[in-house]
Short mmCIF file of C-alpha atoms in Angstrom, two decimals:
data_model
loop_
_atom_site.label_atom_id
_atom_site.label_comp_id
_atom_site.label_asym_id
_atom_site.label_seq_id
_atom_site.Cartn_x
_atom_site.Cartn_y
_atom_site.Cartn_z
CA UNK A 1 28.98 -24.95 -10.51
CA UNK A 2 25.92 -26.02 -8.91
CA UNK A 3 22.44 -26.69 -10.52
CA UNK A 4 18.96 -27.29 -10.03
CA UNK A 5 16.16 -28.87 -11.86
CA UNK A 6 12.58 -27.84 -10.61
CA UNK A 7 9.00 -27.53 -12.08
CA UNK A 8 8.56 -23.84 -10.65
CA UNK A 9 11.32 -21.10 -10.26
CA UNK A 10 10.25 -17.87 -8.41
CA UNK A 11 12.18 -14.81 -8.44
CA UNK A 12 11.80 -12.82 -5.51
CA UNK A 13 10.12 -13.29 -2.18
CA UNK A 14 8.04 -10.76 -1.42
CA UNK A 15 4.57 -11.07 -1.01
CA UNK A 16 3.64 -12.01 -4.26
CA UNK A 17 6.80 -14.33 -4.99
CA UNK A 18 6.24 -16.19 -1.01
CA UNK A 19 2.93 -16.90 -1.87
CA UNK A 20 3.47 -18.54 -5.11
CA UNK A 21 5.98 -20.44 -4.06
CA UNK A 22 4.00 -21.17 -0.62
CA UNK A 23 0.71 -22.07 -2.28
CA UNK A 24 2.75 -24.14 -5.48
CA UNK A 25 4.87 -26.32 -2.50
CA UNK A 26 1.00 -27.32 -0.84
CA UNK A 27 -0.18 -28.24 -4.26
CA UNK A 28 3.20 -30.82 -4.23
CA UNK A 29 4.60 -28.44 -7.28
CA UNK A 30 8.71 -28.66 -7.01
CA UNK A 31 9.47 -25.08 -6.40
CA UNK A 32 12.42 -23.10 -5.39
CA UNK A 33 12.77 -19.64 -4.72
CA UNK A 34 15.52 -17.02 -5.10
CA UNK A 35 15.58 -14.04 -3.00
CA UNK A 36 18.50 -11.40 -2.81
CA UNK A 37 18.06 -9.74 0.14
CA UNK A 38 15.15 -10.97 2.83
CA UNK A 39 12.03 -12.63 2.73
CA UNK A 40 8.66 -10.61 2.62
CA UNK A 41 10.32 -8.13 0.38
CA UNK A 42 9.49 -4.02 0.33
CA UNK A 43 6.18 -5.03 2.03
CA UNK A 44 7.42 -6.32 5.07
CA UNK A 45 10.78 -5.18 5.66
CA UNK A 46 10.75 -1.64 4.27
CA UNK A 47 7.52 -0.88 3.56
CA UNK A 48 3.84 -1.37 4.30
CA UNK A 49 4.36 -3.30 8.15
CA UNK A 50 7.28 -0.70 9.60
CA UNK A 51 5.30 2.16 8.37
CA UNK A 52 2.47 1.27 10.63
CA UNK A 53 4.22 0.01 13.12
CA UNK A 54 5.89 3.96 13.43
CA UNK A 55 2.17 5.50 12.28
CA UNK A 56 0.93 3.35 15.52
CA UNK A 57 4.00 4.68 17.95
CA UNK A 58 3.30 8.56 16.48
CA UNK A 59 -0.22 8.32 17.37
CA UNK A 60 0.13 6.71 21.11
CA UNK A 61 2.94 9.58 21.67
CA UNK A 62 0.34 12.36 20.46
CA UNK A 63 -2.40 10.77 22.73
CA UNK A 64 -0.43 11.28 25.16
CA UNK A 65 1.16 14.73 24.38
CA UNK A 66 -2.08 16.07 24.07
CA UNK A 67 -2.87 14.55 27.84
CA UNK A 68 0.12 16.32 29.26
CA UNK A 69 -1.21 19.57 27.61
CA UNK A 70 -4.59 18.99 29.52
CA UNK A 71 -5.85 19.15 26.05
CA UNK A 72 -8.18 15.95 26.52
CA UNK A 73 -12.16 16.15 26.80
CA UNK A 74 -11.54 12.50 29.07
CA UNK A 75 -10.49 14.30 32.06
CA UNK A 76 -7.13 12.03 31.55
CA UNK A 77 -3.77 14.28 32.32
CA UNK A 78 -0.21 12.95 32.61
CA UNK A 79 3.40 14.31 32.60
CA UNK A 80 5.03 15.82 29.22
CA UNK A 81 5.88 12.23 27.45
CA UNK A 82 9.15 11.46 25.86
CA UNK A 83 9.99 9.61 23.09
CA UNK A 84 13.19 7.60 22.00
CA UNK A 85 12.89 6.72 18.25
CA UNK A 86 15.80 4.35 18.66
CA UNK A 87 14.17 2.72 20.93
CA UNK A 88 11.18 2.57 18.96
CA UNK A 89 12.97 1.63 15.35
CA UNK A 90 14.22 -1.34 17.78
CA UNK A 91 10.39 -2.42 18.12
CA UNK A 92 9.35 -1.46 14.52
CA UNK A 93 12.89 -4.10 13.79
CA UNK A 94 11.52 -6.58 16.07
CA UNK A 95 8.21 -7.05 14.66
CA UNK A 96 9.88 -7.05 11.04
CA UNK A 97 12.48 -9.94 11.86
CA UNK A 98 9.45 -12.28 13.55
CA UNK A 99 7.00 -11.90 10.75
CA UNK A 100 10.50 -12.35 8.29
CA UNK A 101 11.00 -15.80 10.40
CA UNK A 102 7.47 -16.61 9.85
CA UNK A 103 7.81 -16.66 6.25
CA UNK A 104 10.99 -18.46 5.76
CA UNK A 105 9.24 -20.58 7.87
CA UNK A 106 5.83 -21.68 6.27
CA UNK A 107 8.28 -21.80 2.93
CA UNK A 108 9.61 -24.50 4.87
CA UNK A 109 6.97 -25.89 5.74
CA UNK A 110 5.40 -26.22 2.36
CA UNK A 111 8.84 -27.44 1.15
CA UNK A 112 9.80 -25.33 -0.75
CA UNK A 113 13.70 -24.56 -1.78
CA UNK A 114 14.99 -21.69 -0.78
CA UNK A 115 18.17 -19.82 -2.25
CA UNK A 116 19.79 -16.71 -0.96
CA UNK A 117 21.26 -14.35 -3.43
CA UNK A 118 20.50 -12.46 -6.80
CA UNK A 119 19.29 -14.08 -9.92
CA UNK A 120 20.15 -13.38 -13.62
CA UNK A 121 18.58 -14.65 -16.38
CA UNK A 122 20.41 -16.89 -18.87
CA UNK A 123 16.89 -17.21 -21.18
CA UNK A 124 13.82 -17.96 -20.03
CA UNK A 125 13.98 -21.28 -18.18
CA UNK A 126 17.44 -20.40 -16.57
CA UNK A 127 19.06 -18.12 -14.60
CA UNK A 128 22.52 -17.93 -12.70
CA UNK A 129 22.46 -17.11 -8.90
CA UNK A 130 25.60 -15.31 -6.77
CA UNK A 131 25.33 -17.45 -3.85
CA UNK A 132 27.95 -16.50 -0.64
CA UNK A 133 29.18 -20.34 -2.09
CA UNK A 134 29.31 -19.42 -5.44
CA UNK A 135 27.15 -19.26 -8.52
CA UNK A 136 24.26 -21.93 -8.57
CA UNK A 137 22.47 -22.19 -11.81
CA UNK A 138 18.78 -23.08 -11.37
CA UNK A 139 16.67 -24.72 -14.24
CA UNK A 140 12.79 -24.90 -14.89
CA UNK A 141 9.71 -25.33 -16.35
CA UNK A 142 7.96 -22.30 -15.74
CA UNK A 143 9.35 -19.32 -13.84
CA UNK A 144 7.44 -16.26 -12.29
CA UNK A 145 9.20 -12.98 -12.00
CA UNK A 146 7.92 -11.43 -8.95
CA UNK A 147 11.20 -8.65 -8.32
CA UNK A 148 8.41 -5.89 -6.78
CA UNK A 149 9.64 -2.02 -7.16
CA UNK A 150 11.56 0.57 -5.63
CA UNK A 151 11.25 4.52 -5.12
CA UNK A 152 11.55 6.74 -8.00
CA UNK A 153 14.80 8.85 -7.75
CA UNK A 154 13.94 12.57 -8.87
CA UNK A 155 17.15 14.07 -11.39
CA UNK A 156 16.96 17.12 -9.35
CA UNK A 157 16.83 15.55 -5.88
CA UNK A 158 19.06 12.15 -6.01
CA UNK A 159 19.12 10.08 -2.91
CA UNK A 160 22.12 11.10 -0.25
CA UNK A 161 22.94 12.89 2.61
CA UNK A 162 19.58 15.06 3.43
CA UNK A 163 17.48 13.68 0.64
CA UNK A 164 16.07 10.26 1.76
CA UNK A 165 13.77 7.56 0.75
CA UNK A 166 10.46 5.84 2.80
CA UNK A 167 13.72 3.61 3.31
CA UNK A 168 15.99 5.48 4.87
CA UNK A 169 12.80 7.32 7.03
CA UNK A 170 11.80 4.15 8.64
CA UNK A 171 15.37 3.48 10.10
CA UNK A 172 15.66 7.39 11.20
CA UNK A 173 17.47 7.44 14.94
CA UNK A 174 16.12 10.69 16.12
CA UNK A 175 12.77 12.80 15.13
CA UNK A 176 14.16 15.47 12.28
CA UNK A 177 13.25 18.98 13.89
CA UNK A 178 12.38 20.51 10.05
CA UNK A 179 11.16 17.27 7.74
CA UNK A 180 10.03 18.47 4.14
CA UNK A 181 8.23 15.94 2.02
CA UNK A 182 8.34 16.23 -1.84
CA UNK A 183 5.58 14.33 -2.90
CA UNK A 184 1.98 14.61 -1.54
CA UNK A 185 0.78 10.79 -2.34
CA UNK A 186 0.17 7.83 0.48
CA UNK A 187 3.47 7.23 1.39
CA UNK A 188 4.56 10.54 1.59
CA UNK A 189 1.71 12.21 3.93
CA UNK A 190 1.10 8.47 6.09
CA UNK A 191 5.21 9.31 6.96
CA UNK A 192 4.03 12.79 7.25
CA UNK A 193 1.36 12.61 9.47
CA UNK A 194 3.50 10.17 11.64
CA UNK A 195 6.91 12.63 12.19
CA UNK A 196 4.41 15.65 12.60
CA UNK A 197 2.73 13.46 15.68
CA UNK A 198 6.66 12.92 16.94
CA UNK A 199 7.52 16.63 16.74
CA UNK A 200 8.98 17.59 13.27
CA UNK A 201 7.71 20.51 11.69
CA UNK A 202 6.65 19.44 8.70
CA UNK A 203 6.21 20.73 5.41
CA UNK A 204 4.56 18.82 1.79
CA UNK A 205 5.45 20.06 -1.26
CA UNK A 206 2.81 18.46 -3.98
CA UNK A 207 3.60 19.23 -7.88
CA UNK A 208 -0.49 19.12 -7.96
CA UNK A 209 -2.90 20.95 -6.82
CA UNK A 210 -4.11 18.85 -4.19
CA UNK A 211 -3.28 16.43 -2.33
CA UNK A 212 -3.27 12.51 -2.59
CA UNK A 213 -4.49 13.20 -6.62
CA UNK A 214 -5.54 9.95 -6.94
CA UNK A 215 -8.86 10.35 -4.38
CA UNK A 216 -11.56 12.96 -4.87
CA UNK A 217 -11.87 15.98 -3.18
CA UNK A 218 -14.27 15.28 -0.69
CA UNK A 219 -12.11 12.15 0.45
CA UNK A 220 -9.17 14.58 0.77
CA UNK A 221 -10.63 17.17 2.69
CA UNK A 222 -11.06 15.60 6.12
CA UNK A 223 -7.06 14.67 5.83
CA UNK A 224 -6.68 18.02 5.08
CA UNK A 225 -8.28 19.50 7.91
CA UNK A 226 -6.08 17.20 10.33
CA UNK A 227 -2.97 18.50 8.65
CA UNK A 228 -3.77 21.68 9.97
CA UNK A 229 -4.28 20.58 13.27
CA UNK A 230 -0.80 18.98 13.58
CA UNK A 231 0.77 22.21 12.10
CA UNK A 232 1.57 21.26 8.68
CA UNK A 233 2.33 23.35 5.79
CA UNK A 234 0.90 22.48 2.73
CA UNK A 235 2.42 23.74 -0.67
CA UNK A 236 0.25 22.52 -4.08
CA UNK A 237 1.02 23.11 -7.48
CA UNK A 238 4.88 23.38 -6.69
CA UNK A 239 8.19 21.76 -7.76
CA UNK A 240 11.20 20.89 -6.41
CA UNK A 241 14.13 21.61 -8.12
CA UNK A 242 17.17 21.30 -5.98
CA UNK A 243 18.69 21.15 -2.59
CA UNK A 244 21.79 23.22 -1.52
CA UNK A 245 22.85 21.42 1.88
CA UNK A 246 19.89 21.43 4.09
CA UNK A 247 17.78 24.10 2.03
CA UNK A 248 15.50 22.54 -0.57
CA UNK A 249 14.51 24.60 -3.38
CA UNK A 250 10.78 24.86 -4.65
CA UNK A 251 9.24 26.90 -7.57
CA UNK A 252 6.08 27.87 -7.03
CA UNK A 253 3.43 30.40 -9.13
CA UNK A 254 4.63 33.11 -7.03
CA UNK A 255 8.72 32.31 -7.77
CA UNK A 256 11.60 30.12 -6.17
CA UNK A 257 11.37 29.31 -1.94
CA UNK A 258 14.06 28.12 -0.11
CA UNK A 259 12.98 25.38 2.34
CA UNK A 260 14.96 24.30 5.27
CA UNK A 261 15.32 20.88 6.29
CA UNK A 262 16.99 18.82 8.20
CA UNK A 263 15.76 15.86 5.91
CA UNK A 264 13.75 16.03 2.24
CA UNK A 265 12.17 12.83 1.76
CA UNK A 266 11.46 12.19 -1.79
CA UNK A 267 8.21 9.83 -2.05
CA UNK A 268 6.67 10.55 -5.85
CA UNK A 269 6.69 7.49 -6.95
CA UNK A 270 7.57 3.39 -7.37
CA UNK A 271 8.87 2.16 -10.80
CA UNK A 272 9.06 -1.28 -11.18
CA UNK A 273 12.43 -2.99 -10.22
CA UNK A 274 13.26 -4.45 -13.92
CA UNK A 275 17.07 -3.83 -13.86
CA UNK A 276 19.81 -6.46 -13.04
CA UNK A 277 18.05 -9.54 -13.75
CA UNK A 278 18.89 -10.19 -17.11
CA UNK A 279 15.80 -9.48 -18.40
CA UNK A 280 16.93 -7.47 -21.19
CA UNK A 281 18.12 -10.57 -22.64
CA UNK A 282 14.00 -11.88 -22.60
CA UNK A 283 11.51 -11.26 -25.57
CA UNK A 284 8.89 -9.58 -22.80
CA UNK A 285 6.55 -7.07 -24.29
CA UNK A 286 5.95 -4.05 -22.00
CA UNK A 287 3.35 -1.43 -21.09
CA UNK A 288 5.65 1.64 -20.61
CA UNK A 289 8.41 0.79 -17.99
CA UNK A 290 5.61 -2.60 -16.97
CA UNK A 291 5.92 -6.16 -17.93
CA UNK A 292 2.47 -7.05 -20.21
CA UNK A 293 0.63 -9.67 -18.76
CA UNK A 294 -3.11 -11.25 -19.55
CA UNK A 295 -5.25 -12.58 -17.40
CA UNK A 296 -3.41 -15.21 -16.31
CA UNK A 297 -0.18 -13.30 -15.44
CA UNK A 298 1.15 -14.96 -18.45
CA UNK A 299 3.98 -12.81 -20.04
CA UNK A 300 5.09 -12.56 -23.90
CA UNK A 301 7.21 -15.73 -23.29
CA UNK A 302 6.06 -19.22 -22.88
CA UNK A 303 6.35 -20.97 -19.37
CA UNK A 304 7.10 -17.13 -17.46
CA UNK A 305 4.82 -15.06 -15.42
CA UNK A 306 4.80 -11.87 -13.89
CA UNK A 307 3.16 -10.80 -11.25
CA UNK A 308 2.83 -7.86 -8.12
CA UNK A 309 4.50 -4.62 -8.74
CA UNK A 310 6.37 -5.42 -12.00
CA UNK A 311 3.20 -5.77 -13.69
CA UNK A 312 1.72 -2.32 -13.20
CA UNK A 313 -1.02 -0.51 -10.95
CA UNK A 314 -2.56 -1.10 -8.56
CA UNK A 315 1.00 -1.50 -6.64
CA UNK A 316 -0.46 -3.35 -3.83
CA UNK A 317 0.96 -6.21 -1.58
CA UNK A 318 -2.54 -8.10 -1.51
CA UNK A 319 -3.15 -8.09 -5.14
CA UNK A 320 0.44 -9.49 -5.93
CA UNK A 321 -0.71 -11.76 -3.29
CA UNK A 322 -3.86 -12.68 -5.02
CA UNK A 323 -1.83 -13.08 -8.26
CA UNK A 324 0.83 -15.16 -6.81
CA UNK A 325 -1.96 -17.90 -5.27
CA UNK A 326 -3.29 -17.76 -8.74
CA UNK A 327 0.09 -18.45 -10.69
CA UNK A 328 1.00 -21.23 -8.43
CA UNK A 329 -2.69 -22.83 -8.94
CA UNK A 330 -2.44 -22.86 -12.72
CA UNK A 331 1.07 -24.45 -12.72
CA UNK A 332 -0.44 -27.10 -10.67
CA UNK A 333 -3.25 -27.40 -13.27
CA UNK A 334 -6.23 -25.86 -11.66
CA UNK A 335 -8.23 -23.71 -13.99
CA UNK A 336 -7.98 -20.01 -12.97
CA UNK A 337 -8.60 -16.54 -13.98
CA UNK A 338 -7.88 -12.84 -13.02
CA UNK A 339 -11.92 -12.42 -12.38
CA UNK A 340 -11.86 -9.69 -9.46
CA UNK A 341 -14.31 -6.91 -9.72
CA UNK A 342 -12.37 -4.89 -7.27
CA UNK A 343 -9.07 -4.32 -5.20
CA UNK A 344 -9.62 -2.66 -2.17
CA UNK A 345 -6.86 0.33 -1.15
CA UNK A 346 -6.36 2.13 1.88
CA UNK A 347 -4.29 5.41 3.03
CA UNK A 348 -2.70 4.98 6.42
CA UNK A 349 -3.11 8.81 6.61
CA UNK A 350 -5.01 10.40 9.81
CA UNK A 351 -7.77 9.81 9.43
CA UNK A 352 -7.93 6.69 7.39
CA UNK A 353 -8.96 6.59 3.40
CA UNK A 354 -10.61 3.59 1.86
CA UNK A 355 -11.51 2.57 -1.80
CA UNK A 356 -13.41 -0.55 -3.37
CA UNK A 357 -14.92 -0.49 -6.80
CA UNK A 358 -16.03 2.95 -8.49
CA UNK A 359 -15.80 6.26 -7.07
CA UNK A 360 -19.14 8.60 -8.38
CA UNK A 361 -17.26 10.18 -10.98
CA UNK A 362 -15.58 6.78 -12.23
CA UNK A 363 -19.15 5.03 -12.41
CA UNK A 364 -20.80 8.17 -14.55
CA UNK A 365 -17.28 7.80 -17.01
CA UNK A 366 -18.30 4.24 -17.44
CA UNK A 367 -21.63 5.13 -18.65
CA UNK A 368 -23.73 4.29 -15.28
CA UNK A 369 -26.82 6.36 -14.18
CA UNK A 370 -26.18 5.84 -9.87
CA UNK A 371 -27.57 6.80 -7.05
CA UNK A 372 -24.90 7.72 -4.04
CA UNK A 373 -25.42 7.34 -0.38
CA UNK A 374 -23.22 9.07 2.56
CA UNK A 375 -23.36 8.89 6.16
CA UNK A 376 -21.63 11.05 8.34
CA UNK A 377 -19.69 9.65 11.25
CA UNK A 378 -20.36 12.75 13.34
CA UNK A 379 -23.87 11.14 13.59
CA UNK A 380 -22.44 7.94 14.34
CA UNK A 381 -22.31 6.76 18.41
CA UNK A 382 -18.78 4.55 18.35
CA UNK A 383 -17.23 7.60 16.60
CA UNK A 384 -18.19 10.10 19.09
CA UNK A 385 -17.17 8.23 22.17
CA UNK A 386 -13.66 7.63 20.29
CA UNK A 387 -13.38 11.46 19.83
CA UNK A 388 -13.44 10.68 16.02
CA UNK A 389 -16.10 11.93 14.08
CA UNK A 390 -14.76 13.23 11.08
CA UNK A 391 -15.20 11.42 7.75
CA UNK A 392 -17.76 9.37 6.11
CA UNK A 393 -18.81 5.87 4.06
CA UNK A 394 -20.24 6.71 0.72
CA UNK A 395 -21.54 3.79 -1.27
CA UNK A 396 -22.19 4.11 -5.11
CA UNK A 397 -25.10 2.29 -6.73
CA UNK A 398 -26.25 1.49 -9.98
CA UNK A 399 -29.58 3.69 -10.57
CA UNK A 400 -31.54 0.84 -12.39
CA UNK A 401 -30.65 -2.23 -10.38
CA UNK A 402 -28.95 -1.20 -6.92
CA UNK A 403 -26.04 -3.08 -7.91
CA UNK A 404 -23.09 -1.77 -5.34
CA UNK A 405 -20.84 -0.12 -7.79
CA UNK A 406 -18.07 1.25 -5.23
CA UNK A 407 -17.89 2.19 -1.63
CA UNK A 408 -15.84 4.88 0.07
CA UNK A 409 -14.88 5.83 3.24
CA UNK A 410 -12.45 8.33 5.45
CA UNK A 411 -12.18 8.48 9.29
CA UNK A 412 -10.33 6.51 11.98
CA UNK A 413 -9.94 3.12 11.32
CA UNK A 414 -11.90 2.10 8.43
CA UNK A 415 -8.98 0.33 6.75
CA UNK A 416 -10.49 -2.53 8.82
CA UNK A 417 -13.75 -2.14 6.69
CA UNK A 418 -11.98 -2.32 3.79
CA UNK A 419 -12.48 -5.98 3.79
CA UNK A 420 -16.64 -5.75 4.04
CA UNK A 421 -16.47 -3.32 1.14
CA UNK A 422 -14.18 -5.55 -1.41
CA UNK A 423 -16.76 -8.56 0.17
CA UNK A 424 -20.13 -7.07 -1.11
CA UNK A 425 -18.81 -5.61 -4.52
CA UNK A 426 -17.37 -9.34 -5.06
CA UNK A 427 -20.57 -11.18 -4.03
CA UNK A 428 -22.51 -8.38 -6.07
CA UNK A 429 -24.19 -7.07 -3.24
CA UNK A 430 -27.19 -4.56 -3.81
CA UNK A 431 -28.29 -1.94 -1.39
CA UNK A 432 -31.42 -3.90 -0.62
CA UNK A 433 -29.12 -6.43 0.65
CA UNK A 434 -26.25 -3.98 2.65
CA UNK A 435 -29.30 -2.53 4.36
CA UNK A 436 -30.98 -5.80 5.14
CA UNK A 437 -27.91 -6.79 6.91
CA UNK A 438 -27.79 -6.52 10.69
CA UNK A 439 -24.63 -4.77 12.01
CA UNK A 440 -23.73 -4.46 15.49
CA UNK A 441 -23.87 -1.66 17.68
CA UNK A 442 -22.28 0.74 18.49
CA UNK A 443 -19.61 0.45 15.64
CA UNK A 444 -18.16 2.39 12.82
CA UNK A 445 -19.51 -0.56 10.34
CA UNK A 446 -23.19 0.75 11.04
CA UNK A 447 -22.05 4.08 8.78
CA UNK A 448 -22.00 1.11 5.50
CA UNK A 449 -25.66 0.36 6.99
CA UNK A 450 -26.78 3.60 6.76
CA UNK A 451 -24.94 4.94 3.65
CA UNK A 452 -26.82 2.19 1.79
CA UNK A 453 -30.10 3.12 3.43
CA UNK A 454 -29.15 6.89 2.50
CA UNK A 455 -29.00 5.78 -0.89
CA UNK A 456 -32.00 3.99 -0.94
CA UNK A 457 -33.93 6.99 0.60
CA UNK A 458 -35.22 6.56 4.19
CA UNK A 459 -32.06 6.63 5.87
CA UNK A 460 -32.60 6.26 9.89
CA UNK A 461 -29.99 8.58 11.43
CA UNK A 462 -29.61 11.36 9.96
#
């Protein structure tokens, strides 16, 4: 039996667990890193970069489609398009195996050890790996668990033959003529929104009553809107509670519905991927089905850390990203702390959703008088010659100071702003100084502009 002796262990290459182990190998830190199935983990291989990758195909085939049906203001009309979802899995693959290279890669690179197969843990500072050689028992000094999450299996709906997972969705061969969704969250309506744009009737089934719960209303309602465009049915404050064959069966206020469906994907939900590891055999303290960790993503257990999706909301590949450079630093012997004022989220729905910092109603909970600013993109140029003007960027201010609180925004790509709003609630940014700042023209980013200048009062465009 094999073994090895190193300073840092990781468990789990995703994005978290590559980073740590990427940043800890620059800082000369002896790390190795165990990873079961492929590098980049849910994120990259079954997650966030195939599901855009097929949101990005489902929108250039309903650019098109709408061309062929002379239904475009441009004056631009082709031929009915076609579309091969083999052939376009076969893309979404390609782009997944390059950016998987790329990571085993800059492991490499920083030198770091890399071992293929699943880890268990012995205790804290060990754990046993099934190798294709045989088992390999690795040794250390401080060890992060970075294992991510999976999707939440309903009792009533398990995963098999119709019933599928974001998984399963984003290897599909052929466009499902009747797609129902259980579960009326990101992941559900951004795979949604993209079959409905290939051709699927589709239908969302939400136990709530709205949709994506975790936004406001008015964030909602433009996304809405657009599902009613693309022909999908919308069914709030329902539950499903079974599936004979290709039926699905919902109970509603008004009684049981049978649903047909060629496929019933089941997206309500990630838990945190804490089985098979061994870790039962740990003294870790846990919030709910969570690992506990401070703000150092220090567990319960000297010398092991947690970090990304094991440790709780948000479940975001950046943060476990932020965590993971922060880990590695501290084993190195840099001073660091979990100091961020805010994580940034987006919803790859159509159009776009995007969150930093407070919402209104989260601001006035904490106890903050505010003032609120929103700008319309229908009065914004770049949106109207994009033939995108629905939406808007709301910024949230403290009443007293002008301290940014939180900025909002929904409407074609403004994930890409996503980046300015995290920047000016982390620099603490006041409206005085968002509306000071020059942005360009024509773009989408003047809407922050303006929002801010809303806020203040003597907003310029509208």
């Amino acid at each position: 039996m094999k073994e090895i002796v190193c300073k840092l262990l990781v468990i789990g290459a995703g994005p978290g667990g590559y980073i740590c182990a990427i940043r800890a190998g620059q800082l000369g830190v002896d790390t190795v890193i165990v990873e079961a199935v492929k590098a980049g983990g849910t994120c990259l291989n079954i997650g966030c970069i195939p599901s855009k990758a097929l949101i990005h195909a489902a929108e250039e085939f309903e650019k098109v489609s709408h061309m062929a049906a002379a239904k475009s203001p441009l004056g631009i009309s082709v031929e009915a398009p076609k579309l091969d979802l083999a052939k376009t899995i076969a893309w979404k693959d390609g782009i997944v195996g390059r950016l998987n290279s790329g990571v085993l890669g800059l492991l490499r690179k920083a030198k770091v050890k890399i071992v293929h197969g699943r880890a268990t843990f012995r205790d804290g500072k060990t754990v046993e790996v099934e190798t294709e050689t045989g088992t390999q028992v690795i040794r250390a000094e401080t060890v992060v668990i970075a294992t991510g999450s999976e999707p939440v299996e309903l009792p009533s709906l398990p995963f098999g033959g119709p019933v599928i997972s974001s998984t399963e969705a984003l290897s599909l061969k052929t466009v499902p003529q009747k797609l129902v969704v259980v579960g009326g969250g990101y992941i559900g309506l951004e795979l949604g929104i993209a079959f409905a744009k290939m051709g699927s009737a589709v239908t969302v089934v939400e136990a709530t009553p709205q949709l994506l719960p975790q936004y406001d209303a008015e964030l909602v309602k433009p996304v809405v809107k657009r599902l009613g465009e693309l022909g999908v049915r919308i069914v709030t404050g329902a539950k499903a509670s079974g599936h004979s064959g290709e039926t699905l069966l919902i109970e509603t206020a008004e009684g049981e519905e049978r649903l047909d469906a060629d496929k019933i994907l089941v997206t309500v939900g990630r838990k945190p991927r804490t089985e098979g590891w061994g870790l039962d055999e740990l003294d870790l303290d846990r919030t709910g089905k969570f690992l506990r960790v401070d703000e150092r993503c220090r567990t319960s257990m000297r010398g092991v850390h947690a970090i990304g999706d094991i440790t709780g909301e948000p479940m975001l590949a950046h943060r476990a990203m932020a965590q993971g450079e922060m880990v590695a630093e501290i084993v190195a012997g840099k001073k660091r702390t979990w100091d961020k004022r805010c994580i940034p989220a987006v919803c790859f729905t159509d159009p776009e959703i995007v969150t930093a910092g407070f919402s209104p109603d989260e601001a006035r909970a904490q106890g903050f008088e505010i003032r609120v600013g929103q700008f319309p993109f229908n009065a914004n140029g770049r949106a109207m010659t994009t033939l995108s003007e629905d939406g808007f960027v709301r910024v949230v201010a403290r009443a007293d100071t002008n301290l940014v609180l939180g900025i909002q925004a929904v409407g074609a790509g403004v994930s890409e702003l996503s980046s300015t709003f995290a920047l000016a609630i982390e620099m603490g940014a006041r409206l005085e100084d968002v509306a000071a700042t020059i942005h360009a023209h024509p773009t989408r980013s003047e809407g922050f502009q303006e929002a801010a200048l809303k806020a203040l009062g003597h907003a310029l465009h509208i």
